[in-house]
Amino acid sequence: MKVLLVGATRGMGRSLARLMAERGDRLFLLGRDPDSLEATAADLIARGAPSPVGTALCDLEQSSGFESALDAAWLALEGVDVVVVTAGLFGTQEALEADAEFRQKVLAVDFANTIELCEQVRPRMLADEGGTLCVFSSVAGDRARKKVVLYGAAKAGLSRYLEGLDLTCREDGLRTVLIKPGFVRTDMTAELDEPPFAAGPDEAARAALRAIDRGTPVAYVPPVWGLVMLIIRWLPTWVLRRTNF
Amino acid sequence: MMVQGGGRPLTGWGRYPVVVARHRRSEDLEAVTRGATLSRGLGRSYGDASLPGSSDGMVAVTTAADRLRWFDAERGVVRAEAGVSLATLNRLFWHRGWSVPSSPGTQQVTLGGMVAADVHGKSHHTEGCFGEHVRALRMRVADERILEVSEENEPDLFRATLGGMGLTGHLLEVEFHLRPAPSGWVLAESQGYGDLESTVDALRSAGPEWPHTLAWLDLLARGRAFGRGVVERGRRAEPGEAPARPPAPRFPPPIPFSLPLISGTTMRLANIARYWSRRRHRRGIVHPDAFFYPLDVVGWVNRLYPRAGFTQYQAVLPTGAGVEGCRELLDIMVRRGAVPLLCVLKDFGGEGKGMLSFPKAGLSIAVDLPITERTQGAVDAMNDFVAGAGGRVYLAKDTLTRAEHFRAMEPRLPAWEAVRRQWDPETRIRSALSVRLFGDAT
């Protein structure tokens, strides 16, 4: 399998890339820090990925760079079977309310620019007779909650887009896999209080890889979060109004 | 970065003592160790080695920093960040024909922890400690500088760090040799012996023939049967005798909550069952996890231990002390009212290059003891005996040893302390263990 990963230097993307490396998939990495990209590529090769693991700079804040980054990946891998987007930004509700610049950045990265990246991947994969586009959204997009109003809104929009893309393009061979991680212990969530059912990034990545291999349109990782969100989606509004989670 | 502002209860593997501590974890080990007073990996040391020395200390948890830097398949050398676990290394390298030397009895340890405790295993009589296979370390020392340390570069610091319990600096990266392994599988033999003498004899005579040996003793049996045991010996299987496919990695189911089933009574039954089931000679190809890591069959096995916590008393008695020394130590333990749940014997090869490393030529005795009001007295009495016999205790297991006993056992301590003072004059890096044994301020 030939896989392009956006955001594999950290967190769940790192774990997922390692699982792919161990089974010998050919990998190409996009990211915004050259040192991290290089260290991640070396790690993946040491874990069994076929050498070389190519890298190119790509920052989700700068949509103008997407085309050349995707060109580099398509050229190096001679076509791509799977694109995985785990990159994204997180901010607590307080931080996002307090800082307009940060707020605009998070909303742009998690919603508009991630969608723009997918829109540029779509024609490439359709021209290649299809493939799998796997994007990490969040359970925060499933239901509005006080702690994730802004972040959740961006992820809700992203989730709806990905659902729609799958409706449109699956017949033509482009399978969209929407991953909704629950609380996963990574550097991104390090400052938050840990809720029940928190999982490690490796566990989440194993579930995500199963979804990619099967082409599951929507997958909660780890799967127990499907149940948790089912309950949260059915909570009456007055409960969400009175509680603070 | 995880910053636990007010602190959370933190313990070692024995769940005693409990310390409220601030700790943080990040993939960025350089960032997370900056200003930290101690590093902690998977927390498998039994007592207080991975707990901070003072309540305002900041513990850097390394487990998310687990990148391999490179693997040289020609020479069998790996360099990796300190947070990578032995379980990961085994999964990555067994099927490629390499094994990590000097593996301890659990694979749920980090590379940094393996260096800090200078771990040993069933192969000590052939491979020595893990430190013998370490080529270089990347460390953050107390003044925040980051250094490359090896036999060539700052050799004193290098040797003080092997077995130095993380007190000479934060480990960032470890470069070490792998050992060729003809297959992932293990050819193992086991056989029971009816008393302590014959068990020890069998353990010793297996050494020259077998690279991995260990004896397990039933100390809950009474009378003549006290100290009866099973000797386990093994070697890597040759490709011809093992299944062609590599052993599949196992993901043990974790015990989700505290379930204190282990007690004197249940362990008495377990020991009897184990002795009678293994009494006859058995030989066969086994999964490496079953041979090397029997206690990893479930995750968090420490949740089965009594709620008050437990410790492991592991001491080495020099060869001269003989079986008699071993018997006397065990007698003291039982007389003083300790309940020896599980006992493991290992004959050690020589002393390694780590300045404070535990092993030296002789017989090592490791016993799991629940924490009761009598445990401290038993440990004191055993330590009197061990110090007098020229032995010493293993800091990675220790919870209750007193400073004066450790000093009496460890003539190498002043030299190690001198190196530590040179690199960390204010003892900025310290643990609850160093407060207890080396007189650091809290």
PDB file of N, CA and C in Angstrom, chain A residues 165-223:
ATOM      1  N   LEU A 165     -18.820  13.874   0.981  1.00  0.00           N
ATOM      2  CA  LEU A 165     -17.841  13.428  -0.014  1.00  0.00           C
ATOM      3  C   LEU A 165     -17.988  11.928  -0.259  1.00  0.00           C
ATOM      4  N   ASP A 166     -18.237  11.198   0.816  1.00  0.00           N
ATOM      5  CA  ASP A 166     -18.381   9.753   0.682  1.00  0.00           C
ATOM      6  C   ASP A 166     -19.645   9.403  -0.101  1.00  0.00           C
ATOM      7  N   LEU A 167     -20.717  10.169   0.149  1.00  0.00           N
ATOM      8  CA  LEU A 167     -21.955   9.929  -0.602  1.00  0.00           C
ATOM      9  C   LEU A 167     -21.726  10.131  -2.097  1.00  0.00           C
ATOM     10  N   THR A 168     -20.956  11.163  -2.427  1.00  0.00           N
ATOM     11  CA  THR A 168     -20.758  11.535  -3.822  1.00  0.00           C
ATOM     12  C   THR A 168     -19.794  10.612  -4.556  1.00  0.00           C
ATOM     13  N   CYS A 169     -18.697  10.268  -3.887  1.00  0.00           N
ATOM     14  CA  CYS A 169     -17.561   9.713  -4.635  1.00  0.00           C
ATOM     15  C   CYS A 169     -17.299   8.219  -4.447  1.00  0.00           C
ATOM     16  N   ARG A 170     -17.981   7.572  -3.501  1.00  0.00           N
ATOM     17  CA  ARG A 170     -17.651   6.165  -3.256  1.00  0.00           C
ATOM     18  C   ARG A 170     -17.889   5.321  -4.506  1.00  0.00           C
ATOM     19  N   GLU A 171     -18.946   5.614  -5.215  1.00  0.00           N
ATOM     20  CA  GLU A 171     -19.248   4.858  -6.437  1.00  0.00           C
ATOM     21  C   GLU A 171     -18.132   4.940  -7.460  1.00  0.00           C
ATOM     22  N   ASP A 172     -17.467   6.093  -7.476  1.00  0.00           N
ATOM     23  CA  ASP A 172     -16.384   6.281  -8.444  1.00  0.00           C
ATOM     24  C   ASP A 172     -15.042   5.778  -7.927  1.00  0.00           C
ATOM     25  N   GLY A 173     -15.037   5.174  -6.758  1.00  0.00           N
ATOM     26  CA  GLY A 173     -13.810   4.553  -6.271  1.00  0.00           C
ATOM     27  C   GLY A 173     -13.097   5.316  -5.169  1.00  0.00           C
ATOM     28  N   LEU A 174     -13.537   6.504  -4.854  1.00  0.00           N
ATOM     29  CA  LEU A 174     -12.894   7.245  -3.761  1.00  0.00           C
ATOM     30  C   LEU A 174     -13.652   6.962  -2.463  1.00  0.00           C
ATOM     31  N   ARG A 175     -13.023   6.194  -1.583  1.00  0.00           N
ATOM     32  CA  ARG A 175     -13.658   5.855  -0.312  1.00  0.00           C
ATOM     33  C   ARG A 175     -13.223   6.866   0.743  1.00  0.00           C
ATOM     34  N   THR A 176     -14.186   7.477   1.394  1.00  0.00           N
ATOM     35  CA  THR A 176     -13.858   8.413   2.467  1.00  0.00           C
ATOM     36  C   THR A 176     -14.046   7.704   3.805  1.00  0.00           C
ATOM     37  N   VAL A 177     -13.023   7.781   4.631  1.00  0.00           N
ATOM     38  CA  VAL A 177     -13.091   7.175   5.965  1.00  0.00           C
ATOM     39  C   VAL A 177     -12.989   8.297   6.990  1.00  0.00           C
ATOM     40  N   LEU A 178     -14.088   8.518   7.681  1.00  0.00           N
ATOM     41  CA  LEU A 178     -14.141   9.592   8.679  1.00  0.00           C
ATOM     42  C   LEU A 178     -13.858   8.976  10.046  1.00  0.00           C
ATOM     43  N   ILE A 179     -12.752   9.404  10.670  1.00  0.00           N
ATOM     44  CA  ILE A 179     -12.379   8.870  11.986  1.00  0.00           C
ATOM     45  C   ILE A 179     -12.778   9.887  13.048  1.00  0.00           C
ATOM     46  N   LYS A 180     -13.479   9.418  14.055  1.00  0.00           N
ATOM     47  CA  LYS A 180     -13.846  10.289  15.174  1.00  0.00           C
ATOM     48  C   LYS A 180     -13.181   9.780  16.445  1.00  0.00           C
ATOM     49  N   PRO A 181     -12.023  10.340  16.771  1.00  0.00           N
ATOM     50  CA  PRO A 181     -11.355   9.912  17.996  1.00  0.00           C
ATOM     51  C   PRO A 181     -12.082  10.463  19.215  1.00  0.00           C
ATOM     52  N   GLY A 182     -12.152   9.635  20.265  1.00  0.00           N
ATOM     53  CA  GLY A 182     -12.598  10.119  21.567  1.00  0.00           C
ATOM     54  C   GLY A 182     -11.426  10.790  22.256  1.00  0.00           C
ATOM     55  N   PHE A 183     -11.395  10.737  23.561  1.00  0.00           N
ATOM     56  CA  PHE A 183     -10.263  11.357  24.268  1.00  0.00           C
ATOM     57  C   PHE A 183      -9.047  10.441  24.135  1.00  0.00           C
ATOM     58  N   VAL A 184      -8.015  10.924  23.490  1.00  0.00           N
ATOM     59  CA  VAL A 184      -6.799  10.145  23.289  1.00  0.00           C
ATOM     60  C   VAL A 184      -5.634  10.911  23.921  1.00  0.00           C
ATOM     61  N   ARG A 185      -4.825  10.167  24.690  1.00  0.00           N
ATOM     62  CA  ARG A 185      -3.713  10.802  25.409  1.00  0.00           C
ATOM     63  C   ARG A 185      -2.581  11.147  24.458  1.00  0.00           C
ATOM     64  N   THR A 186      -2.556  12.387  23.986  1.00  0.00           N
ATOM     65  CA  THR A 186      -1.444  12.846  23.163  1.00  0.00           C
ATOM     66  C   THR A 186      -1.025  14.209  23.681  1.00  0.00           C
ATOM     67  N   ASP A 187       0.005  14.769  23.072  1.00  0.00           N
ATOM     68  CA  ASP A 187       0.441  16.096  23.499  1.00  0.00           C
ATOM     69  C   ASP A 187      -0.668  17.127  23.298  1.00  0.00           C
ATOM     70  N   MET A 188      -1.570  16.871  22.303  1.00  0.00           N
ATOM     71  CA  MET A 188      -2.634  17.825  22.033  1.00  0.00           C
ATOM     72  C   MET A 188      -3.615  17.938  23.202  1.00  0.00           C
ATOM     73  N   THR A 189      -3.851  16.823  23.896  1.00  0.00           N
ATOM     74  CA  THR A 189      -4.845  16.817  24.971  1.00  0.00           C
ATOM     75  C   THR A 189      -4.194  16.867  26.345  1.00  0.00           C
ATOM     76  N   ALA A 190      -2.864  17.101  26.372  1.00  0.00           N
ATOM     77  CA  ALA A 190      -2.119  16.932  27.626  1.00  0.00           C
ATOM     78  C   ALA A 190      -2.596  17.860  28.736  1.00  0.00           C
ATOM     79  N   GLU A 191      -3.143  19.016  28.372  1.00  0.00           N
ATOM     80  CA  GLU A 191      -3.520  19.957  29.420  1.00  0.00           C
ATOM     81  C   GLU A 191      -4.945  19.763  29.909  1.00  0.00           C
ATOM     82  N   LEU A 192      -5.657  18.791  29.338  1.00  0.00           N
ATOM     83  CA  LEU A 192      -7.057  18.577  29.716  1.00  0.00           C
ATOM     84  C   LEU A 192      -7.167  17.536  30.823  1.00  0.00           C
ATOM     85  N   ASP A 193      -8.229  17.619  31.596  1.00  0.00           N
ATOM     86  CA  ASP A 193      -8.519  16.569  32.564  1.00  0.00           C
ATOM     87  C   ASP A 193      -8.979  15.334  31.807  1.00  0.00           C
ATOM     88  N   GLU A 194      -8.517  14.187  32.262  1.00  0.00           N
ATOM     89  CA  GLU A 194      -8.795  12.967  31.527  1.00  0.00           C
ATOM     90  C   GLU A 194     -10.182  12.423  31.884  1.00  0.00           C
ATOM     91  N   PRO A 195     -11.069  12.230  30.911  1.00  0.00           N
ATOM     92  CA  PRO A 195     -12.381  11.650  31.208  1.00  0.00           C
ATOM     93  C   PRO A 195     -12.294  10.116  31.242  1.00  0.00           C
ATOM     94  N   PRO A 196     -13.361   9.429  31.628  1.00  0.00           N
ATOM     95  CA  PRO A 196     -13.366   7.969  31.497  1.00  0.00           C
ATOM     96  C   PRO A 196     -13.208   7.574  30.018  1.00  0.00           C
ATOM     97  N   PHE A 197     -12.772   6.375  29.765  1.00  0.00           N
ATOM     98  CA  PHE A 197     -12.582   5.812  28.417  1.00  0.00           C
ATOM     99  C   PHE A 197     -11.459   6.495  27.636  1.00  0.00           C
ATOM    100  N   ALA A 198     -10.589   7.236  28.316  1.00  0.00           N
ATOM    101  CA  ALA A 198      -9.420   7.788  27.630  1.00  0.00           C
ATOM    102  C   ALA A 198      -8.556   6.626  27.149  1.00  0.00           C
ATOM    103  N   ALA A 199      -7.937   6.811  25.982  1.00  0.00           N
ATOM    104  CA  ALA A 199      -7.138   5.732  25.408  1.00  0.00           C
ATOM    105  C   ALA A 199      -5.783   6.264  24.976  1.00  0.00           C
ATOM    106  N   GLY A 200      -4.851   5.340  24.777  1.00  0.00           N
ATOM    107  CA  GLY A 200      -3.546   5.719  24.252  1.00  0.00           C
ATOM    108  C   GLY A 200      -3.617   5.852  22.734  1.00  0.00           C
ATOM    109  N   PRO A 201      -2.657   6.580  22.144  1.00  0.00           N
ATOM    110  CA  PRO A 201      -2.677   6.781  20.690  1.00  0.00           C
ATOM    111  C   PRO A 201      -2.513   5.486  19.891  1.00  0.00           C
ATOM    112  N   ASP A 202      -1.782   4.504  20.456  1.00  0.00           N
ATOM    113  CA  ASP A 202      -1.596   3.250  19.715  1.00  0.00           C
ATOM    114  C   ASP A 202      -2.908   2.496  19.570  1.00  0.00           C
ATOM    115  N   GLU A 203      -3.677   2.497  20.639  1.00  0.00           N
ATOM    116  CA  GLU A 203      -4.963   1.806  20.623  1.00  0.00           C
ATOM    117  C   GLU A 203      -5.902   2.468  19.612  1.00  0.00           C
ATOM    118  N   ALA A 204      -5.923   3.803  19.625  1.00  0.00           N
ATOM    119  CA  ALA A 204      -6.761   4.523  18.673  1.00  0.00           C
ATOM    120  C   ALA A 204      -6.310   4.246  17.243  1.00  0.00           C
ATOM    121  N   ALA A 205      -4.988   4.187  17.046  1.00  0.00           N
ATOM    122  CA  ALA A 205      -4.460   3.979  15.694  1.00  0.00           C
ATOM    123  C   ALA A 205      -4.807   2.584  15.167  1.00  0.00           C
ATOM    124  N   ARG A 206      -4.784   1.579  16.059  1.00  0.00           N
ATOM    125  CA  ARG A 206      -5.139   0.224  15.608  1.00  0.00           C
ATOM    126  C   ARG A 206      -6.570   0.184  15.085  1.00  0.00           C
ATOM    127  N   ALA A 207      -7.471   0.875  15.803  1.00  0.00           N
ATOM    128  CA  ALA A 207      -8.866   0.906  15.364  1.00  0.00           C
ATOM    129  C   ALA A 207      -8.995   1.688  14.056  1.00  0.00           C
ATOM    130  N   ALA A 208      -8.236   2.769  13.915  1.00  0.00           N
ATOM    131  CA  ALA A 208      -8.304   3.575  12.698  1.00  0.00           C
ATOM    132  C   ALA A 208      -7.792   2.776  11.493  1.00  0.00           C
ATOM    133  N   LEU A 209      -6.736   1.987  11.700  1.00  0.00           N
ATOM    134  CA  LEU A 209      -6.178   1.208  10.589  1.00  0.00           C
ATOM    135  C   LEU A 209      -7.179   0.148  10.120  1.00  0.00           C
ATOM    136  N   ARG A 210      -7.882  -0.454  11.078  1.00  0.00           N
ATOM    137  CA  ARG A 210      -8.935  -1.413  10.691  1.00  0.00           C
ATOM    138  C   ARG A 210      -9.973  -0.730   9.805  1.00  0.00           C
ATOM    139  N   ALA A 211     -10.359   0.493  10.183  1.00  0.00           N
ATOM    140  CA  ALA A 211     -11.364   1.220   9.405  1.00  0.00           C
ATOM    141  C   ALA A 211     -10.848   1.552   8.009  1.00  0.00           C
ATOM    142  N   ILE A 212      -9.573   1.924   7.913  1.00  0.00           N
ATOM    143  CA  ILE A 212      -8.984   2.246   6.606  1.00  0.00           C
ATOM    144  C   ILE A 212      -8.972   0.999   5.719  1.00  0.00           C
ATOM    145  N   ASP A 213      -8.531  -0.131   6.300  1.00  0.00           N
ATOM    146  CA  ASP A 213      -8.429  -1.357   5.509  1.00  0.00           C
ATOM    147  C   ASP A 213      -9.794  -1.825   5.021  1.00  0.00           C
ATOM    148  N   ARG A 214     -10.817  -1.624   5.846  1.00  0.00           N
ATOM    149  CA  ARG A 214     -12.161  -2.072   5.460  1.00  0.00           C
ATOM    150  C   ARG A 214     -12.943  -1.019   4.697  1.00  0.00           C
ATOM    151  N   GLY A 215     -12.450   0.209   4.704  1.00  0.00           N
ATOM    152  CA  GLY A 215     -13.190   1.286   4.050  1.00  0.00           C
ATOM    153  C   GLY A 215     -14.432   1.701   4.810  1.00  0.00           C
ATOM    154  N   THR A 216     -14.420   1.570   6.128  1.00  0.00           N
ATOM    155  CA  THR A 216     -15.570   1.961   6.950  1.00  0.00           C
ATOM    156  C   THR A 216     -15.842   3.458   6.792  1.00  0.00           C
ATOM    157  N   PRO A 217     -17.057   3.850   6.437  1.00  0.00           N
ATOM    158  CA  PRO A 217     -17.290   5.296   6.211  1.00  0.00           C
ATOM    159  C   PRO A 217     -17.106   6.146   7.466  1.00  0.00           C
ATOM    160  N   VAL A 218     -17.571   5.674   8.616  1.00  0.00           N
ATOM    161  CA  VAL A 218     -17.422   6.434   9.860  1.00  0.00           C
ATOM    162  C   VAL A 218     -16.962   5.475  10.956  1.00  0.00           C
ATOM    163  N   ALA A 219     -15.888   5.840  11.653  1.00  0.00           N
ATOM    164  CA  ALA A 219     -15.402   4.956  12.720  1.00  0.00           C
ATOM    165  C   ALA A 219     -15.017   5.777  13.942  1.00  0.00           C
ATOM    166  N   TYR A 220     -15.550   5.382  15.091  1.00  0.00           N
ATOM    167  CA  TYR A 220     -15.118   5.953  16.361  1.00  0.00           C
ATOM    168  C   TYR A 220     -13.893   5.177  16.838  1.00  0.00           C
ATOM    169  N   VAL A 221     -12.881   5.893  17.333  1.00  0.00           N
ATOM    170  CA  VAL A 221     -11.691   5.198  17.839  1.00  0.00           C
ATOM    171  C   VAL A 221     -11.345   5.730  19.221  1.00  0.00           C
ATOM    172  N   PRO A 222     -11.070   4.830  20.182  1.00  0.00           N
ATOM    173  CA  PRO A 222     -11.429   3.414  20.144  1.00  0.00           C
ATOM    174  C   PRO A 222     -12.943   3.253  20.044  1.00  0.00           C
ATOM    175  N   PRO A 223     -13.424   2.069  19.600  1.00  0.00           N
ATOM    176  CA  PRO A 223     -14.840   1.903  19.264  1.00  0.00           C
ATOM    177  C   PRO A 223     -15.805   2.216  20.407  1.00  0.00           C
TER     178      PRO A 223
END
